[in-house]
Amino acid sequence: MTDIAQLLGKDADNLLQHRCMTIPSDQLYLPGHDYVDRVMIDNNRPPAVLRNMQTLYNTGRLAGTGYLSILPVDQGVEHSAGASFAANPLYFDPKNIVELAIEAGCNCVASTYGVLASVSRRYAHRIPFLVKLNHNETLSYPNTYDQTLYASVEQAFNMGAVAVGATIYFGSEESTSPD
């Protein structure tokens, strides 16, 4: 077993014994088996969203703990598939990405529309899908931060996804774009 204190060195006591006094813990929404009922129930989210959130929290090895373990594999579009998967070419195949998430006991697998759509009929009922709706590309120079939509919420819903994700580079010129 690794000795954490030894790895942290002279800062070990400060780091391991720290107690935040700025915000009392009773003012925080802490994880727990009842997170959706306790924190999200009294807001304006539709019942279908609450059901999907509960599905995320009740799937995988962390089910019922209030914690999430999401396998994110959406880098192929932004960084090229070769840069992302050359070391493990097995994961060029979307089936293997989803099977890895299932075997690892993840609450969810997050990836591009194309990756998840290609295996949705086989796996959407076995593990929750989170569809990344937009992507940047970092193949050109200089880098830009213009996220392009590759999918819609409706497309994600139709494939059985329980969640969607998007990246916004706050502060970039494109961050205020309505697209």
PDB file of C-alpha atoms in Angstrom:
ATOM      1  CA  MET A   1       0.000   0.000   0.000  1.00  0.00           C
ATOM      2  CA  THR A   2       1.265   3.507  -0.821  1.00  0.00           C
ATOM      3  CA  ASP A   3       2.167   5.802   2.084  1.00  0.00           C
ATOM      4  CA  ILE A   4       0.297   8.993   1.164  1.00  0.00           C
ATOM      5  CA  ALA A   5       2.024  11.044   3.883  1.00  0.00           C
ATOM      6  CA  GLN A   6       5.433  10.067   2.525  1.00  0.00           C
ATOM      7  CA  LEU A   7       4.416  11.072  -1.005  1.00  0.00           C
ATOM      8  CA  LEU A   8       3.140  14.455   0.217  1.00  0.00           C
ATOM      9  CA  GLY A   9       6.329  15.123   2.172  1.00  0.00           C
ATOM     10  CA  LYS A  10       6.578  18.138   4.482  1.00  0.00           C
ATOM     11  CA  ASP A  11       3.072  19.327   3.508  1.00  0.00           C
ATOM     12  CA  ALA A  12       1.398  16.054   4.516  1.00  0.00           C
ATOM     13  CA  ASP A  13      -0.012  17.206   7.868  1.00  0.00           C
ATOM     14  CA  ASN A  14      -1.404  20.425   6.420  1.00  0.00           C
ATOM     15  CA  LEU A  15      -2.968  18.673   3.431  1.00  0.00           C
ATOM     16  CA  LEU A  16      -4.335  15.635   5.251  1.00  0.00           C
ATOM     17  CA  GLN A  17      -5.629  17.435   8.351  1.00  0.00           C
ATOM     18  CA  HIS A  18      -7.069  20.522   6.626  1.00  0.00           C
ATOM     19  CA  ARG A  19     -10.603  21.508   7.586  1.00  0.00           C
ATOM     20  CA  CYS A  20     -12.302  24.232   5.578  1.00  0.00           C
ATOM     21  CA  MET A  21     -13.664  26.939   7.872  1.00  0.00           C
ATOM     22  CA  THR A  22     -14.751  29.297   5.083  1.00  0.00           C
ATOM     23  CA  ILE A  23     -17.996  27.497   4.270  1.00  0.00           C
ATOM     24  CA  PRO A  24     -19.646  25.255   6.863  1.00  0.00           C
ATOM     25  CA  SER A  25     -20.369  21.766   5.520  1.00  0.00           C
ATOM     26  CA  ASP A  26     -24.045  22.086   6.484  1.00  0.00           C
ATOM     27  CA  GLN A  27     -24.338  24.769   3.781  1.00  0.00           C
ATOM     28  CA  LEU A  28     -23.091  22.431   1.046  1.00  0.00           C
ATOM     29  CA  TYR A  29     -25.047  19.910  -0.991  1.00  0.00           C
ATOM     30  CA  LEU A  30     -22.998  16.839  -0.194  1.00  0.00           C
ATOM     31  CA  PRO A  31     -23.198  13.586  -2.179  1.00  0.00           C
ATOM     32  CA  GLY A  32     -25.499  10.885  -0.922  1.00  0.00           C
ATOM     33  CA  HIS A  33     -27.937   8.186  -1.988  1.00  0.00           C
ATOM     34  CA  ASP A  34     -30.761  10.761  -1.832  1.00  0.00           C
ATOM     35  CA  TYR A  35     -29.016  13.531  -3.824  1.00  0.00           C
ATOM     36  CA  VAL A  36     -31.675  13.881  -6.531  1.00  0.00           C
ATOM     37  CA  ASP A  37     -34.552  13.905  -4.013  1.00  0.00           C
ATOM     38  CA  ARG A  38     -32.756  16.217  -1.605  1.00  0.00           C
ATOM     39  CA  VAL A  39     -31.160  18.700  -4.006  1.00  0.00           C
ATOM     40  CA  MET A  40     -32.865  18.614  -7.406  1.00  0.00           C
ATOM     41  CA  ILE A  41     -36.500  17.820  -6.669  1.00  0.00           C
ATOM     42  CA  ASP A  42     -37.668  21.378  -5.925  1.00  0.00           C
ATOM     43  CA  ASN A  43     -36.302  23.088  -9.026  1.00  0.00           C
ATOM     44  CA  ASN A  44     -37.704  23.580 -12.505  1.00  0.00           C
ATOM     45  CA  ARG A  45     -36.242  20.470 -14.127  1.00  0.00           C
ATOM     46  CA  PRO A  46     -38.806  18.248 -15.867  1.00  0.00           C
ATOM     47  CA  PRO A  47     -39.546  14.822 -14.353  1.00  0.00           C
ATOM     48  CA  ALA A  48     -37.757  13.105 -17.258  1.00  0.00           C
ATOM     49  CA  VAL A  49     -34.545  14.953 -16.365  1.00  0.00           C
ATOM     50  CA  LEU A  50     -34.887  13.939 -12.714  1.00  0.00           C
ATOM     51  CA  ARG A  51     -35.402  10.323 -13.785  1.00  0.00           C
ATOM     52  CA  ASN A  52     -32.309  10.477 -15.989  1.00  0.00           C
ATOM     53  CA  MET A  53     -30.230  11.981 -13.175  1.00  0.00           C
ATOM     54  CA  GLN A  54     -31.394   9.219 -10.841  1.00  0.00           C
ATOM     55  CA  THR A  55     -30.455   6.671 -13.518  1.00  0.00           C
ATOM     56  CA  LEU A  56     -26.923   8.092 -13.607  1.00  0.00           C
ATOM     57  CA  TYR A  57     -26.617   7.960  -9.823  1.00  0.00           C
ATOM     58  CA  ASN A  58     -28.028   4.411  -9.604  1.00  0.00           C
ATOM     59  CA  THR A  59     -25.818   2.736 -12.231  1.00  0.00           C
ATOM     60  CA  GLY A  60     -22.375   1.194 -11.923  1.00  0.00           C
ATOM     61  CA  ARG A  61     -20.150   0.439  -8.967  1.00  0.00           C
ATOM     62  CA  LEU A  62     -20.877   3.775  -7.305  1.00  0.00           C
ATOM     63  CA  ALA A  63     -24.656   3.284  -7.543  1.00  0.00           C
ATOM     64  CA  GLY A  64     -26.490   4.799  -4.610  1.00  0.00           C
ATOM     65  CA  THR A  65     -23.474   6.653  -3.200  1.00  0.00           C
ATOM     66  CA  GLY A  66     -24.126  10.080  -4.697  1.00  0.00           C
ATOM     67  CA  TYR A  67     -20.857   9.930  -6.630  1.00  0.00           C
ATOM     68  CA  LEU A  68     -20.414   9.515 -10.390  1.00  0.00           C
ATOM     69  CA  SER A  69     -17.735   7.786 -12.423  1.00  0.00           C
ATOM     70  CA  ILE A  70     -18.046   8.795 -16.075  1.00  0.00           C
ATOM     71  CA  LEU A  71     -15.753   7.398 -18.772  1.00  0.00           C
ATOM     72  CA  PRO A  72     -15.121  10.363 -21.128  1.00  0.00           C
ATOM     73  CA  VAL A  73     -13.975   9.360 -24.613  1.00  0.00           C
ATOM     74  CA  ASP A  74     -14.715  12.369 -26.798  1.00  0.00           C
ATOM     75  CA  GLN A  75     -11.194  13.458 -27.707  1.00  0.00           C
ATOM     76  CA  GLY A  76     -11.022  11.829 -31.130  1.00  0.00           C
ATOM     77  CA  VAL A  77     -12.704  14.698 -32.969  1.00  0.00           C
ATOM     78  CA  GLU A  78     -10.698  17.445 -31.297  1.00  0.00           C
ATOM     79  CA  HIS A  79      -7.240  15.842 -31.216  1.00  0.00           C
ATOM     80  CA  SER A  80      -7.604  13.285 -34.026  1.00  0.00           C
ATOM     81  CA  ALA A  81      -8.351   9.669 -33.416  1.00  0.00           C
ATOM     82  CA  GLY A  82      -4.711   8.773 -34.030  1.00  0.00           C
ATOM     83  CA  ALA A  83      -3.512  11.042 -31.228  1.00  0.00           C
ATOM     84  CA  SER A  84      -6.169   9.708 -28.884  1.00  0.00           C
ATOM     85  CA  PHE A  85      -6.114   5.985 -29.616  1.00  0.00           C
ATOM     86  CA  ALA A  86      -2.804   5.086 -31.286  1.00  0.00           C
ATOM     87  CA  ALA A  87      -1.493   3.588 -28.045  1.00  0.00           C
ATOM     88  CA  ASN A  88      -4.629   1.426 -27.733  1.00  0.00           C
ATOM     89  CA  PRO A  89      -6.034   0.878 -31.236  1.00  0.00           C
ATOM     90  CA  LEU A  90      -8.646  -1.454 -29.768  1.00  0.00           C
ATOM     91  CA  TYR A  91     -10.556   1.691 -28.747  1.00  0.00           C
ATOM     92  CA  PHE A  92     -10.990   2.875 -32.325  1.00  0.00           C
ATOM     93  CA  ASP A  93     -13.982   0.526 -32.153  1.00  0.00           C
ATOM     94  CA  PRO A  94     -16.896   2.216 -30.301  1.00  0.00           C
ATOM     95  CA  LYS A  95     -18.054  -1.169 -28.992  1.00  0.00           C
ATOM     96  CA  ASN A  96     -14.825  -1.519 -27.027  1.00  0.00           C
ATOM     97  CA  ILE A  97     -15.185   1.941 -25.485  1.00  0.00           C
ATOM     98  CA  VAL A  98     -18.637   1.111 -24.150  1.00  0.00           C
ATOM     99  CA  GLU A  99     -17.599  -2.358 -22.999  1.00  0.00           C
ATOM    100  CA  LEU A 100     -14.689  -0.792 -21.089  1.00  0.00           C
ATOM    101  CA  ALA A 101     -17.116   1.536 -19.284  1.00  0.00           C
ATOM    102  CA  ILE A 102     -19.410  -1.375 -18.432  1.00  0.00           C
ATOM    103  CA  GLU A 103     -16.561  -3.590 -17.234  1.00  0.00           C
ATOM    104  CA  ALA A 104     -15.124  -0.731 -15.150  1.00  0.00           C
ATOM    105  CA  GLY A 105     -18.497  -0.237 -13.478  1.00  0.00           C
ATOM    106  CA  CYS A 106     -18.860   3.358 -14.635  1.00  0.00           C
ATOM    107  CA  ASN A 107     -22.115   5.212 -14.067  1.00  0.00           C
ATOM    108  CA  CYS A 108     -22.020   6.495 -17.641  1.00  0.00           C
ATOM    109  CA  VAL A 109     -20.004   6.663 -20.854  1.00  0.00           C
ATOM    110  CA  ALA A 110     -19.518  10.058 -22.526  1.00  0.00           C
ATOM    111  CA  SER A 111     -18.552  10.344 -26.165  1.00  0.00           C
ATOM    112  CA  THR A 112     -19.437  11.836 -29.513  1.00  0.00           C
ATOM    113  CA  TYR A 113     -22.742  11.379 -31.251  1.00  0.00           C
ATOM    114  CA  GLY A 114     -21.141   9.196 -33.916  1.00  0.00           C
ATOM    115  CA  VAL A 115     -19.444   6.865 -31.447  1.00  0.00           C
ATOM    116  CA  LEU A 116     -22.514   6.355 -29.272  1.00  0.00           C
ATOM    117  CA  ALA A 117     -25.047   6.268 -32.125  1.00  0.00           C
ATOM    118  CA  SER A 118     -23.123   3.450 -33.778  1.00  0.00           C
ATOM    119  CA  VAL A 119     -23.636   1.217 -30.718  1.00  0.00           C
ATOM    120  CA  SER A 120     -26.785   2.644 -29.134  1.00  0.00           C
ATOM    121  CA  ARG A 121     -29.109  -0.232 -30.044  1.00  0.00           C
ATOM    122  CA  ARG A 122     -26.702  -2.704 -28.478  1.00  0.00           C
ATOM    123  CA  TYR A 123     -25.742  -0.773 -25.329  1.00  0.00           C
ATOM    124  CA  ALA A 124     -27.997   2.208 -24.459  1.00  0.00           C
ATOM    125  CA  HIS A 125     -30.136  -0.007 -22.217  1.00  0.00           C
ATOM    126  CA  ARG A 126     -27.050  -1.388 -20.421  1.00  0.00           C
ATOM    127  CA  ILE A 127     -25.196   1.810 -19.470  1.00  0.00           C
ATOM    128  CA  PRO A 128     -26.287   5.455 -19.564  1.00  0.00           C
ATOM    129  CA  PHE A 129     -24.983   7.502 -22.485  1.00  0.00           C
ATOM    130  CA  LEU A 130     -23.862  11.139 -22.298  1.00  0.00           C
ATOM    131  CA  VAL A 131     -23.582  12.636 -25.797  1.00  0.00           C
ATOM    132  CA  LYS A 132     -21.040  15.404 -26.356  1.00  0.00           C
ATOM    133  CA  LEU A 133     -22.901  17.812 -28.644  1.00  0.00           C
ATOM    134  CA  ASN A 134     -20.058  20.060 -29.773  1.00  0.00           C
ATOM    135  CA  HIS A 135     -16.359  19.826 -30.525  1.00  0.00           C
ATOM    136  CA  ASN A 136     -13.392  22.016 -31.231  1.00  0.00           C
ATOM    137  CA  GLU A 137     -10.625  20.990 -33.558  1.00  0.00           C
ATOM    138  CA  THR A 138      -7.013  21.426 -32.569  1.00  0.00           C
ATOM    139  CA  LEU A 139      -5.503  20.197 -35.811  1.00  0.00           C
ATOM    140  CA  SER A 140      -4.970  23.669 -37.287  1.00  0.00           C
ATOM    141  CA  TYR A 141      -2.604  26.421 -36.198  1.00  0.00           C
ATOM    142  CA  PRO A 142      -3.161  28.748 -34.525  1.00  0.00           C
ATOM    143  CA  ASN A 143      -5.693  26.976 -32.327  1.00  0.00           C
ATOM    144  CA  THR A 144      -9.192  28.366 -32.295  1.00  0.00           C
ATOM    145  CA  TYR A 145     -11.813  27.839 -29.651  1.00  0.00           C
ATOM    146  CA  ASP A 146     -14.830  27.705 -31.911  1.00  0.00           C
ATOM    147  CA  GLN A 147     -16.983  24.803 -30.803  1.00  0.00           C
ATOM    148  CA  THR A 148     -19.033  23.324 -33.654  1.00  0.00           C
ATOM    149  CA  LEU A 149     -22.313  21.524 -33.033  1.00  0.00           C
ATOM    150  CA  TYR A 150     -22.202  17.936 -34.268  1.00  0.00           C
ATOM    151  CA  ALA A 151     -25.471  16.758 -32.735  1.00  0.00           C
ATOM    152  CA  SER A 152     -28.686  18.034 -31.203  1.00  0.00           C
ATOM    153  CA  VAL A 153     -30.411  17.259 -27.926  1.00  0.00           C
ATOM    154  CA  GLU A 154     -33.182  15.613 -29.942  1.00  0.00           C
ATOM    155  CA  GLN A 155     -30.710  13.282 -31.672  1.00  0.00           C
ATOM    156  CA  ALA A 156     -29.199  12.347 -28.306  1.00  0.00           C
ATOM    157  CA  PHE A 157     -32.661  11.691 -26.868  1.00  0.00           C
ATOM    158  CA  ASN A 158     -33.654   9.548 -29.853  1.00  0.00           C
ATOM    159  CA  MET A 159     -30.609   7.288 -29.396  1.00  0.00           C
ATOM    160  CA  GLY A 160     -31.486   6.761 -25.734  1.00  0.00           C
ATOM    161  CA  ALA A 161     -28.953   9.084 -24.105  1.00  0.00           C
ATOM    162  CA  VAL A 162     -29.779  10.210 -20.579  1.00  0.00           C
ATOM    163  CA  ALA A 163     -27.537  13.291 -20.676  1.00  0.00           C
ATOM    164  CA  VAL A 164     -25.772  15.704 -22.996  1.00  0.00           C
ATOM    165  CA  GLY A 165     -22.601  17.703 -22.623  1.00  0.00           C
ATOM    166  CA  ALA A 166     -21.030  20.688 -24.321  1.00  0.00           C
ATOM    167  CA  THR A 167     -17.770  22.601 -24.015  1.00  0.00           C
ATOM    168  CA  ILE A 168     -17.625  26.379 -23.752  1.00  0.00           C
ATOM    169  CA  TYR A 169     -14.334  28.267 -23.613  1.00  0.00           C
ATOM    170  CA  PHE A 170     -15.417  31.207 -21.472  1.00  0.00           C
ATOM    171  CA  GLY A 171     -13.600  34.365 -22.459  1.00  0.00           C
ATOM    172  CA  SER A 172     -12.909  33.325 -26.041  1.00  0.00           C
ATOM    173  CA  GLU A 173     -14.379  35.423 -28.844  1.00  0.00           C
ATOM    174  CA  GLU A 174     -16.621  32.526 -29.813  1.00  0.00           C
ATOM    175  CA  SER A 175     -17.992  31.946 -26.282  1.00  0.00           C
ATOM    176  CA  THR A 176     -20.882  34.348 -26.838  1.00  0.00           C
ATOM    177  CA  SER A 177     -21.889  32.866 -30.189  1.00  0.00           C
ATOM    178  CA  PRO A 178     -25.504  31.632 -30.273  1.00  0.00           C
ATOM    179  CA  ASP A 179     -24.458  28.624 -32.421  1.00  0.00           C
TER     180      ASP A 179
END
